[in-house]
C-alpha cells in the first residue's frame, strides 16, 4: 500500500512570499516532503489519501524561537524538592506544551528560560535537549535569556540574579553558569546577552564558535558596541524595541543595526499589538524584512481557557492578564505575551500591509535560517527532502490543520470524513504563472 499523501486544491506558500496553486506530496514512512513526479509518475505510486485544501494555504509549520511557557507551564520553574529533582514533572510539562502548541500551527519551538539562580542552569539546560514527543511539536533545544543582561534594561528579570563575566578568561563564567556540557550539547542553543555588560563582549566569538546563536537583548549598548558584537558573531536581536534604548537620530543604539549597510541581524519581534505599535512594526519590517522573525515571548498564561484577572506566576510574583496583555501585578511592566504565533502572523500581515503568505515567512523560513545548520536544511520550506511539518491556514491566517512528520496531529472545525478543511474560499486573482500576488 502507498505511503503517499497528496494535498490538492489549495495554494502552496513559497519562500519568496508568494504562493502557487499546486499539489504537494508527503511520505508517511519518511515523514518528509517528496517529489510528486517521482512517486506518482515514475514509481507509479498512487496516493493512499488525498487532502482537499479547499482553497486554503499550505504552509511550512510555524517555528517559535522565544517562548517561555504556555498552558500553565513555566519553562523556568523546576521543583527541586521532589524525589527526582523535579525532572519528571518538568519534562511532562514541556511535552504537554508541545502537544498543545500544534493547535496554533507551531510545529517546532525553542523553550526559553529567563534569568535564574546560577545553580539551576545546568539542570534546566540538560532537560532542554532536543526531543520530539508523539503527536506534538518538536522541541529544538534551548534559549537562555540571561543572566548576562544590563540592569537598566532588565524588564521582568530579577536584578539580584543578573551577572557580569569578569573572570579570567571571561568565557569561564559562561562555562560555570550554563555548564560546559550545556554550551556544547546538541541542538539549538540561543543565548540572549548584553554585550555592554562587563566581560560579555569577550565571550561572543567563543560562544559563536561553539554553535551558540548569540542574540543581543536587554542591553543599553550604543550602535558602536552592538556593531562590535555583530562583527564577533552575534546574529540576532531579542524582542526588538523592548528592553533597549529607543532609537535616537545621532545614536540609534541596538535598533540601528537594522540600517547597517553591511551585515544586518535577524530580529525577534512580538507582533501582538501591545509590545510594539503597528507603526514601529511597519518601520522595522520595511527596514529589514529579511531579518524579521516573529516570536510570541509567551508566558504560562498563553491558554485560551484562562480567564482575565490576577494569577500566581513565579515565587512572590503575580501577573495580571488582560486579553493578550500580561503585566506584573501592581506595575505597568509587560511580562511577555500570551498571543499565539499565528495571531502574530496575521497582525504582521495587517500592520505591514503584506500578503499573509509573505507574513508567514517570518514564522517559517526566517527562523529556520536564523537557527541555521540542520534546521535550515530540514524546516521552514515546502521543498523535497524537507520535514513534512505543515500547517493549513486560511486567508486570514487562522490555523485549520497541523501536521508533524507527515502525520496530522490537529485540526479545527467540522471536517466530515477527514478530508475537508474549511468553508469555500473567496475567489483569488491568479496571474499567468499560477501565483497569487495579493491577499
Coordinates of C-alpha atoms in Angstrom, one line a residue:
X1 CA 0.0 0.0 0.0
X2 CA 1.2 3.5 -0.9
X3 CA 2.6 5.7 1.9
X4 CA 2.0 8.9 -0.1
X5 CA -0.4 11.6 0.9
X6 CA -1.4 14.3 -1.6
X7 CA -2.5 17.8 -0.8
X8 CA -4.6 19.3 -3.6
X9 CA -7.0 22.2 -4.4
X10 CA -5.1 24.8 -2.5
X11 CA -2.1 27.2 -2.5
X12 CA 1.5 26.4 -1.5
X13 CA 3.3 29.1 0.4
X14 CA 6.6 29.8 -1.4
X15 CA 9.9 31.0 0.0
X16 CA 9.6 34.3 -1.9
X17 CA 6.3 35.2 -0.1
X18 CA 4.1 34.4 -3.0
X19 CA 2.0 31.2 -3.4
X20 CA 1.2 28.9 -6.2
X21 CA -1.8 26.7 -6.8
X22 CA -0.2 23.3 -6.9
X23 CA -0.2 19.8 -5.3
X24 CA 2.2 18.7 -2.6
X25 CA 3.2 15.1 -1.8
X26 CA 4.5 13.7 1.5
X27 CA 5.6 10.3 2.7
X28 CA 4.3 8.9 6.0
X29 CA 7.2 6.4 6.1
X30 CA 9.9 9.0 5.9
X31 CA 8.0 12.0 7.4
X32 CA 9.3 14.2 4.6
X33 CA 8.1 16.1 1.5
X34 CA 8.6 14.1 -1.6
X35 CA 8.5 14.7 -5.3
X36 CA 5.1 14.1 -6.8
X37 CA 6.6 13.4 -10.2
X38 CA 8.9 10.6 -8.9
X39 CA 6.4 9.0 -6.7
X40 CA 3.3 9.2 -8.8
X41 CA 4.6 9.2 -12.4
X42 CA 7.9 7.4 -12.1
X43 CA 7.2 4.9 -9.4
X44 CA 3.5 4.6 -10.2
X45 CA 2.5 5.0 -6.5
X46 CA -1.0 6.4 -6.2
X47 CA -1.6 8.5 -3.1
X48 CA -3.2 6.5 -0.3
X49 CA -5.0 9.6 0.8
X50 CA -5.9 12.9 -0.8
X51 CA -6.4 16.1 1.3
X52 CA -8.7 18.7 -0.3
X53 CA -7.3 22.0 0.9
X54 CA -10.5 23.7 -0.3
X55 CA -8.7 26.8 -1.5
X56 CA -6.7 27.3 1.7
X57 CA -2.9 27.8 2.1
X58 CA -0.5 25.0 2.9
X59 CA 2.5 26.4 4.8
X60 CA 5.5 25.0 6.5
X61 CA 4.8 24.6 10.2
X62 CA 5.4 27.6 12.4
X63 CA 8.7 27.9 14.4
X64 CA 8.8 29.9 17.7
X65 CA 12.3 30.6 18.9
X66 CA 11.3 32.5 22.0
X67 CA 8.6 31.0 24.2
X68 CA 8.8 31.0 28.0
X69 CA 5.9 28.7 28.6
X70 CA 2.2 28.2 27.9
X71 CA -0.9 26.3 29.1
X72 CA 0.0 26.9 32.8
X73 CA 3.6 25.6 32.3
X74 CA 6.6 27.8 33.0
X75 CA 9.9 26.6 31.5
X76 CA 11.9 28.5 34.1
X77 CA 10.4 26.5 37.0
X78 CA 12.0 23.4 38.4
X79 CA 10.7 21.8 41.6
X80 CA 14.0 20.5 43.2
X81 CA 12.3 19.2 46.3
X82 CA 11.0 16.1 44.7
X83 CA 12.4 12.5 44.5
X84 CA 13.9 13.0 41.0
X85 CA 14.7 16.7 41.5
X86 CA 11.6 17.7 39.5
X87 CA 12.8 16.3 36.3
X88 CA 9.8 14.1 35.6
X89 CA 7.3 16.8 36.2
X90 CA 9.3 19.3 34.2
X91 CA 9.6 17.0 31.1
X92 CA 5.9 16.1 31.4
X93 CA 5.0 19.8 31.4
X94 CA 7.4 20.5 28.5
X95 CA 5.8 17.8 26.4
X96 CA 2.3 18.9 27.3
X97 CA 3.1 22.3 25.9
X98 CA 4.5 20.6 22.8
X99 CA 1.3 18.7 22.3
X100 CA -0.9 21.8 22.8
X101 CA 1.1 24.1 20.6
X102 CA 0.1 22.3 17.4
X103 CA -3.3 23.9 17.9
X104 CA -1.6 27.2 17.0
X105 CA 0.2 25.8 13.9
X106 CA 3.5 25.7 15.7
X107 CA 5.4 22.5 14.8
X108 CA 8.8 23.4 16.3
X109 CA 9.8 25.6 19.2
X110 CA 12.8 26.7 21.4
X111 CA 11.8 26.7 25.1
X112 CA 13.1 29.9 26.7
X113 CA 14.2 30.3 30.3
X114 CA 14.7 33.7 31.9
X115 CA 17.3 34.8 34.4
X116 CA 17.7 32.1 37.1
X117 CA 19.7 31.2 40.2
X118 CA 23.1 30.1 38.9
X119 CA 22.8 26.6 40.2
X120 CA 19.6 25.9 38.1
X121 CA 21.0 26.5 34.6
X122 CA 23.0 23.3 34.2
X123 CA 19.9 21.3 35.5
X124 CA 17.5 23.0 33.2
X125 CA 19.6 23.0 30.0
X126 CA 20.2 19.3 30.3
X127 CA 16.4 18.8 30.3
X128 CA 16.1 21.0 27.2
X129 CA 17.9 18.8 24.8
X130 CA 16.1 18.3 21.5
X131 CA 13.1 15.8 21.7
X132 CA 10.1 15.0 19.5
X133 CA 7.1 13.8 21.6
X134 CA 4.5 11.8 19.8
X135 CA 1.8 13.9 18.1
X136 CA 3.5 17.1 19.2
X137 CA 5.7 20.0 18.2
X138 CA 9.5 19.4 18.0
X139 CA 11.5 20.7 20.9
X140 CA 14.6 22.0 19.2
X141 CA 16.9 23.0 22.2
X142 CA 17.0 26.0 24.5
X143 CA 17.0 29.8 24.6
X144 CA 18.7 31.2 27.7
X145 CA 17.6 34.8 28.2
X146 CA 20.1 36.0 30.9
X147 CA 21.7 36.3 33.3
X148 CA 24.2 38.5 31.5
X149 CA 21.8 41.4 31.0
X150 CA 22.1 45.1 31.7
X151 CA 20.4 46.1 34.9
X152 CA 18.9 49.3 33.4
X153 CA 17.1 47.2 30.7
X154 CA 16.3 44.1 32.8
X155 CA 12.5 44.3 32.3
X156 CA 10.9 41.5 34.3
X157 CA 14.2 39.8 35.1
X158 CA 15.4 39.9 38.7
X159 CA 18.2 42.4 39.2
X160 CA 19.7 40.4 42.1
X161 CA 20.3 37.4 39.8
X162 CA 22.0 39.4 36.9
X163 CA 25.7 38.7 36.4
X164 CA 28.8 40.1 34.8
X165 CA 31.6 38.0 33.2
X166 CA 34.7 39.3 34.9
X167 CA 36.6 36.0 35.4
X168 CA 39.8 35.3 33.5
X169 CA 39.1 34.3 30.8
X170 CA 35.5 35.7 30.8
X171 CA 34.2 32.6 29.0
X172 CA 34.9 30.7 32.2
X173 CA 31.9 32.5 33.8
X174 CA 29.7 31.2 31.0
X175 CA 31.0 27.7 31.4
X176 CA 30.4 27.8 35.1
X177 CA 26.8 29.3 34.8
X178 CA 25.5 27.2 31.9
X179 CA 27.7 24.2 32.4
X180 CA 30.3 23.4 29.8
X181 CA 28.0 20.5 28.7
X182 CA 25.1 22.9 28.2
X183 CA 27.2 25.1 25.9
X184 CA 28.4 22.1 23.9
X185 CA 25.3 19.9 23.8
X186 CA 23.5 19.1 20.6
X187 CA 20.5 21.0 19.3
X188 CA 19.6 24.7 19.2
X189 CA 21.4 27.0 21.6
X190 CA 20.4 30.6 21.8
X191 CA 21.7 33.0 24.4
X192 CA 20.4 36.5 24.9
X193 CA 23.1 38.7 26.4
X194 CA 24.0 42.4 26.7
X195 CA 27.4 43.0 25.1
X196 CA 27.8 46.2 27.1
X197 CA 27.9 44.2 30.4
X198 CA 31.4 43.8 31.8
X199 CA 33.3 40.9 30.2
X200 CA 30.5 39.7 28.0
X201 CA 31.8 41.1 24.7
X202 CA 34.9 39.0 25.1
X203 CA 32.8 35.8 25.1
X204 CA 30.7 36.4 21.9
X205 CA 33.3 35.0 19.5
X206 CA 33.9 31.8 21.5
X207 CA 30.2 31.2 22.1
X208 CA 29.6 31.5 18.3
X209 CA 32.4 29.1 17.7
X210 CA 30.7 26.6 20.0
X211 CA 27.5 26.7 18.0
X212 CA 25.6 29.2 20.1
X213 CA 23.3 31.7 18.4
X214 CA 24.2 34.9 20.2
X215 CA 21.3 37.4 20.4
X216 CA 21.7 41.0 21.7
X217 CA 19.0 41.9 24.2
X218 CA 18.2 43.6 27.5
X219 CA 21.0 45.9 26.5
X220 CA 21.9 49.6 26.8
X221 CA 24.5 49.3 24.1
X222 CA 25.4 52.0 21.6
X223 CA 25.4 51.2 17.9
X224 CA 29.2 51.1 18.0
X225 CA 29.1 48.4 20.7
X226 CA 26.3 46.5 19.0
X227 CA 28.2 46.5 15.7
X228 CA 31.2 45.1 17.5
X229 CA 29.1 42.2 18.9
X230 CA 27.8 41.5 15.4
X231 CA 31.4 41.5 14.0
X232 CA 32.3 38.9 16.6
X233 CA 29.4 36.6 15.6
X234 CA 26.1 37.8 17.2
X235 CA 23.3 37.2 14.7
X236 CA 20.0 38.3 16.3
X237 CA 18.3 41.0 18.4
X238 CA 15.9 39.8 21.1
X239 CA 12.4 41.2 21.1
X240 CA 13.2 44.4 19.1
X241 CA 12.3 47.7 20.7
X242 CA 11.7 46.1 24.1
X243 CA 14.4 46.2 26.8
X244 CA 16.7 48.5 24.8
X245 CA 17.1 52.3 24.4
X246 CA 14.7 53.9 22.0
X247 CA 16.2 54.9 18.7
X248 CA 18.0 58.3 18.6
X249 CA 18.9 60.0 15.4
X250 CA 22.5 60.5 16.5
X251 CA 23.0 57.1 18.2
X252 CA 20.3 54.7 17.1
X253 CA 21.7 52.0 19.5
X254 CA 20.9 48.4 19.0
X255 CA 17.9 49.2 16.8
X256 CA 20.3 51.0 14.4
X257 CA 21.7 47.6 13.4
X258 CA 18.6 47.3 11.1
X259 CA 20.1 50.0 8.9
X260 CA 23.6 48.6 8.6
X261 CA 24.9 48.7 5.1
X262 CA 27.0 45.5 5.5
X263 CA 25.6 42.9 7.8
X264 CA 22.0 43.1 9.2
X265 CA 20.8 41.0 12.0
X266 CA 17.8 38.8 12.4
X267 CA 15.5 40.3 14.9
X268 CA 12.8 38.8 17.1
X269 CA 9.6 40.9 17.3
X270 CA 6.4 40.4 19.3
X271 CA 3.6 41.5 17.0
X272 CA 0.8 41.1 19.4
X273 CA -0.4 44.7 19.0
X274 CA 0.9 45.5 22.5
X275 CA 4.7 45.2 22.7
X276 CA 5.2 47.4 19.6
X277 CA 3.0 49.9 17.9
X278 CA 1.8 48.9 14.4
X279 CA 3.8 51.8 13.0
X280 CA 7.1 50.7 14.6
X281 CA 6.4 47.2 13.3
X282 CA 5.9 48.6 9.9
X283 CA 9.1 50.7 10.1
X284 CA 11.2 47.7 11.2
X285 CA 9.8 45.4 8.6
X286 CA 10.4 48.0 5.8
X287 CA 14.0 48.5 7.0
X288 CA 15.0 44.8 7.2
X289 CA 12.2 42.4 6.3
X290 CA 14.7 39.7 5.5
X291 CA 15.7 39.6 9.2
X292 CA 12.1 39.7 10.7
X293 CA 11.4 36.7 12.9
X294 CA 8.1 36.6 14.7
X295 CA 8.2 35.3 18.3
X296 CA 5.5 35.0 20.9
X297 CA 7.7 35.6 24.0
X298 CA 4.7 33.7 25.5
X299 CA 4.4 33.0 29.2
X300 CA 2.5 30.3 31.1
X301 CA -0.9 32.2 30.7
X302 CA -1.0 31.6 27.0
X303 CA -4.1 29.5 27.2
X304 CA -7.4 30.3 25.5
X305 CA -9.2 28.9 28.5
X306 CA -7.5 31.1 31.1
X307 CA -9.8 34.0 32.2
X308 CA -8.5 37.5 32.5
X309 CA -7.5 38.6 36.0
X310 CA -4.7 38.2 38.6
X311 CA -2.9 34.8 38.7
X312 CA 0.1 33.4 40.5
X313 CA 3.2 33.3 38.4
X314 CA 6.7 32.8 39.9
X315 CA 7.7 32.8 43.6
X316 CA 6.5 36.0 45.1
X317 CA 5.2 37.4 41.8
X318 CA 1.7 37.6 40.4
X319 CA 0.7 38.6 36.8
X320 CA -2.4 40.3 35.6
X321 CA -3.8 39.0 32.3
X322 CA -5.9 41.4 30.1
X323 CA -6.6 39.7 26.8
X324 CA -3.2 39.2 25.2
X325 CA -1.5 41.6 27.6
X326 CA 0.4 40.1 30.6
X327 CA 1.6 42.6 33.2
X328 CA 3.5 42.1 36.5
X329 CA 0.7 42.8 39.0
X330 CA 0.8 46.2 40.5
X331 CA 3.0 47.6 37.7
X332 CA 2.8 48.6 34.0
X333 CA 5.7 46.3 33.1
X334 CA 4.9 43.9 30.3
X335 CA 5.9 40.4 31.2
X336 CA 5.9 38.6 27.9
X337 CA 2.8 37.8 26.0
X338 CA 0.0 35.2 25.7
X339 CA -0.6 35.8 22.0
X340 CA -0.3 32.7 19.8
X341 CA 2.1 32.7 16.9
X342 CA -0.5 32.5 14.2
X343 CA -2.1 35.7 15.5
X344 CA 1.3 37.4 15.3
X345 CA 1.5 36.3 11.6
X346 CA -2.0 37.8 11.0
X347 CA -1.1 41.0 12.7
X348 CA 2.2 41.4 10.7
X349 CA 0.1 41.0 7.5
X350 CA -2.2 43.8 8.6
X351 CA 0.4 46.1 10.2
X352 CA 2.9 45.9 7.3
X353 CA 0.2 45.7 4.6
X354 CA 1.6 42.5 3.1
X355 CA 0.0 39.3 2.0
X356 CA -0.5 36.6 4.6
X357 CA 1.8 34.4 2.6
X358 CA 4.7 36.9 3.0
X359 CA 4.0 37.3 6.7
X360 CA 4.3 33.5 7.1
X361 CA 7.9 33.7 6.1
X362 CA 8.7 35.5 9.4
X363 CA 7.4 32.4 11.3
X364 CA 8.7 29.7 9.0
X365 CA 11.6 30.3 6.6
X366 CA 13.4 33.1 8.6
X367 CA 13.5 31.4 12.0
X368 CA 14.9 28.3 10.2
X369 CA 17.5 30.4 8.5
X370 CA 18.4 32.1 11.8
X371 CA 18.9 28.8 13.5
X372 CA 21.0 27.5 10.6
X373 CA 22.7 24.1 10.4
X374 CA 20.4 21.1 10.0
X375 CA 17.3 23.1 11.0
X376 CA 17.7 25.3 7.9
X377 CA 18.2 22.2 5.7
X378 CA 15.0 20.5 7.0
X379 CA 12.5 23.0 8.1
X380 CA 10.8 26.2 7.0
X381 CA 10.2 25.4 3.3
X382 CA 7.9 23.3 1.2
X383 CA 10.8 21.5 -0.6
X384 CA 11.5 17.9 -1.5
X385 CA 13.5 16.3 1.4
X386 CA 12.3 18.7 4.0
X387 CA 10.4 17.6 7.0
X388 CA 6.6 17.3 6.4
X389 CA 5.9 19.7 9.3
X390 CA 3.0 21.7 7.9
X391 CA 0.0 23.8 8.7
X392 CA -3.0 24.7 6.7
X393 CA -4.2 28.3 7.2
X394 CA -7.0 30.3 5.7
X395 CA -6.5 33.7 4.1
X396 CA -6.9 35.5 7.4
X397 CA -4.2 33.4 9.0
X398 CA -6.3 31.1 11.1
X399 CA -4.9 27.6 11.5
X400 CA -7.2 24.9 10.2
X401 CA -4.9 21.8 10.4
X402 CA -1.4 20.9 11.6
X403 CA 0.9 18.1 10.5
X404 CA 4.1 16.9 12.1
X405 CA 6.3 14.3 10.4
X406 CA 3.6 13.7 7.7
X407 CA 1.0 12.9 10.4
X408 CA -2.0 15.1 11.0
X409 CA -1.9 16.0 14.7
X410 CA -4.6 18.6 15.0
X411 CA -7.5 20.0 13.0
X412 CA -10.2 22.6 13.6
X413 CA -13.8 22.8 12.6
X414 CA -16.3 20.4 11.2
X415 CA -14.3 18.1 9.0
X416 CA -16.7 15.4 7.7
X417 CA -14.7 12.4 6.5
X418 CA -11.3 13.8 7.3
X419 CA -10.5 15.5 4.0
X420 CA -12.4 18.8 4.4
X421 CA -10.6 21.8 5.9
X422 CA -12.9 24.8 5.6
X423 CA -15.5 26.9 4.0
X424 CA -15.4 27.7 0.4
X425 CA -12.8 30.4 -0.2
X426 CA -13.4 33.7 -1.9
X427 CA -12.0 33.8 -5.5
X428 CA -8.4 34.8 -5.7
X429 CA -6.7 36.7 -8.5
X430 CA -4.1 34.5 -10.0
X431 CA -1.5 35.6 -12.6
X432 CA -0.4 33.6 -15.6
X433 CA 2.1 31.6 -13.7
X434 CA -0.5 30.4 -11.1
X435 CA 0.9 32.8 -8.5
X436 CA -1.2 34.8 -6.1
X437 CA 0.2 38.3 -5.7
X438 CA -2.1 39.8 -3.1
X439 CA -4.4 39.0 -0.2

